[in-house]
Amino acid sequence: MTQAPYYKHHIFFCLNQRDNGQDCCASHGAQEAFEHCKSQVKAEGLAGVGGVRVNKAGCLDRCAGGPLAGVYPQGVWYTVMDKDDVNEIVQSHLKNGQIVERLVVPASVGR
Ligand code: FES
């Protein structure tokens, strides 16, 4: 028998910061997107058990698509450039289960 998932959606933001001059998600507003997502999820009443969990992550190894956020259990990866992108992901995917196709990272994008 399968248990219901603890969270309906789990979203991970890469907040990796590279100090060696190489590009990274932290250089493109990842921290701000993460914090905005947390506040929007909370404001929408989606946070918590049975709802949405917003987590920090290190490098997810798909840096070329960054700044990156992955949503599970769907395994959908988004490029999140600004607060508008975050708002759309929260409203469409996290609240209503509809993938935001325009922000999906193409399968071919890796490091
Ligand atoms: S630095 Fe963000 S995915 Fe690698």
Coordinates of C-alpha atoms and ligand atoms in Angstrom, one line a residue:
M1 CA 0.0 0.0 0.0
T2 CA 1.4 3.4 -1.0
Q3 CA 1.3 6.2 1.5
A4 CA 0.3 9.7 0.4
P5 CA 3.4 11.8 -0.2
Y6 CA 4.4 14.0 2.8
Y7 CA 4.5 17.0 0.5
K8 CA 2.4 17.4 -2.6
H9 CA 5.2 19.4 -4.3
H10 CA 8.8 19.8 -3.3
I11 CA 10.7 22.6 -5.0
F12 CA 14.5 22.9 -4.9
F13 CA 16.4 26.0 -5.8
C14 CA 20.0 25.8 -6.7
L15 CA 21.7 28.5 -4.6
N16 CA 25.2 27.4 -5.5
Q17 CA 27.8 30.1 -5.3
R18 CA 31.1 29.6 -7.1
D19 CA 34.1 31.7 -6.0
N20 CA 36.4 30.7 -8.9
G21 CA 34.8 33.0 -11.4
Q22 CA 32.7 30.3 -13.1
D23 CA 29.1 31.0 -13.7
C24 CA 26.6 29.8 -11.1
C25 CA 22.9 30.2 -10.2
A26 CA 23.7 32.5 -7.3
S27 CA 25.1 35.0 -9.7
H28 CA 21.7 35.3 -11.4
G29 CA 19.3 36.1 -8.6
A30 CA 18.7 32.5 -7.3
Q31 CA 18.6 33.6 -3.6
E32 CA 16.0 36.3 -4.3
A33 CA 13.9 33.8 -6.3
F34 CA 14.1 31.3 -3.5
E35 CA 13.1 33.8 -0.9
H36 CA 10.3 35.1 -3.1
C37 CA 9.0 31.6 -3.7
K38 CA 9.0 30.9 0.1
S39 CA 7.0 34.0 0.8
Q40 CA 4.5 33.3 -2.0
V41 CA 4.0 29.7 -1.1
K42 CA 3.3 30.9 2.5
A43 CA 1.0 33.7 1.4
E44 CA -1.0 31.3 -0.7
G45 CA -1.5 29.0 2.2
L46 CA 0.4 26.2 0.4
A47 CA 3.2 25.6 2.8
G48 CA 3.5 22.6 5.0
V49 CA 2.6 18.9 5.2
G50 CA 0.4 17.8 2.3
G51 CA 1.3 21.1 0.5
V52 CA 4.5 22.6 -0.7
R53 CA 8.0 22.6 0.7
V54 CA 10.6 25.1 -0.7
N55 CA 14.2 24.0 -0.2
K56 CA 17.7 25.2 -0.9
A57 CA 20.0 23.0 -2.9
G58 CA 23.6 23.0 -4.0
C59 CA 24.6 22.6 -7.6
L60 CA 22.1 20.4 -9.5
D61 CA 24.6 20.0 -12.3
R62 CA 22.4 21.5 -15.0
C63 CA 24.0 25.0 -14.6
A64 CA 23.6 26.0 -18.3
G65 CA 19.8 26.2 -17.6
G66 CA 20.2 28.3 -14.5
P67 CA 19.1 29.8 -12.3
L68 CA 17.4 26.5 -11.7
A69 CA 14.6 25.1 -9.6
G70 CA 13.3 21.5 -9.7
V71 CA 9.8 20.5 -8.8
Y72 CA 9.1 17.0 -7.5
P73 CA 7.6 14.5 -7.7
Q74 CA 7.0 15.5 -11.3
G75 CA 10.8 16.0 -11.9
V76 CA 10.1 19.2 -13.8
W77 CA 13.1 21.7 -14.0
Y78 CA 12.6 25.4 -14.5
T79 CA 14.8 28.3 -15.4
V80 CA 13.7 31.0 -12.9
M81 CA 14.8 34.4 -13.9
D82 CA 12.7 36.7 -11.8
K83 CA 9.8 37.2 -9.4
D84 CA 7.3 36.9 -12.3
D85 CA 8.6 33.5 -13.1
V86 CA 8.3 32.5 -9.5
N87 CA 4.8 33.8 -9.3
E88 CA 3.8 31.8 -12.4
I89 CA 5.3 28.6 -11.0
V90 CA 3.5 29.0 -7.7
Q91 CA 0.2 29.8 -9.2
S92 CA 0.2 27.4 -12.1
H93 CA 2.3 24.4 -11.0
L94 CA 2.4 24.4 -7.2
K95 CA -1.2 25.6 -6.7
N96 CA -3.0 24.1 -9.7
G97 CA -0.7 21.3 -10.9
Q98 CA -0.2 22.8 -14.4
I99 CA 3.4 22.8 -15.7
V100 CA 4.7 26.2 -16.9
E101 CA 5.9 25.0 -20.3
R102 CA 7.6 28.3 -21.2
L103 CA 10.0 28.0 -18.3
V104 CA 10.9 24.3 -18.6
V105 CA 14.6 23.5 -19.1
P106 CA 15.0 21.5 -22.3
A107 CA 16.1 17.9 -21.8
S108 CA 19.4 18.5 -23.6
V109 CA 20.6 21.2 -21.1
G110 CA 23.2 20.0 -18.7
R111 CA 26.2 21.5 -17.0
Ligands
FES1 S1 25.3 26.2 -10.2 FE1 23.1 25.9 -10.2 S2 22.8 24.0 -11.3 FE2 25.0 24.2 -11.1

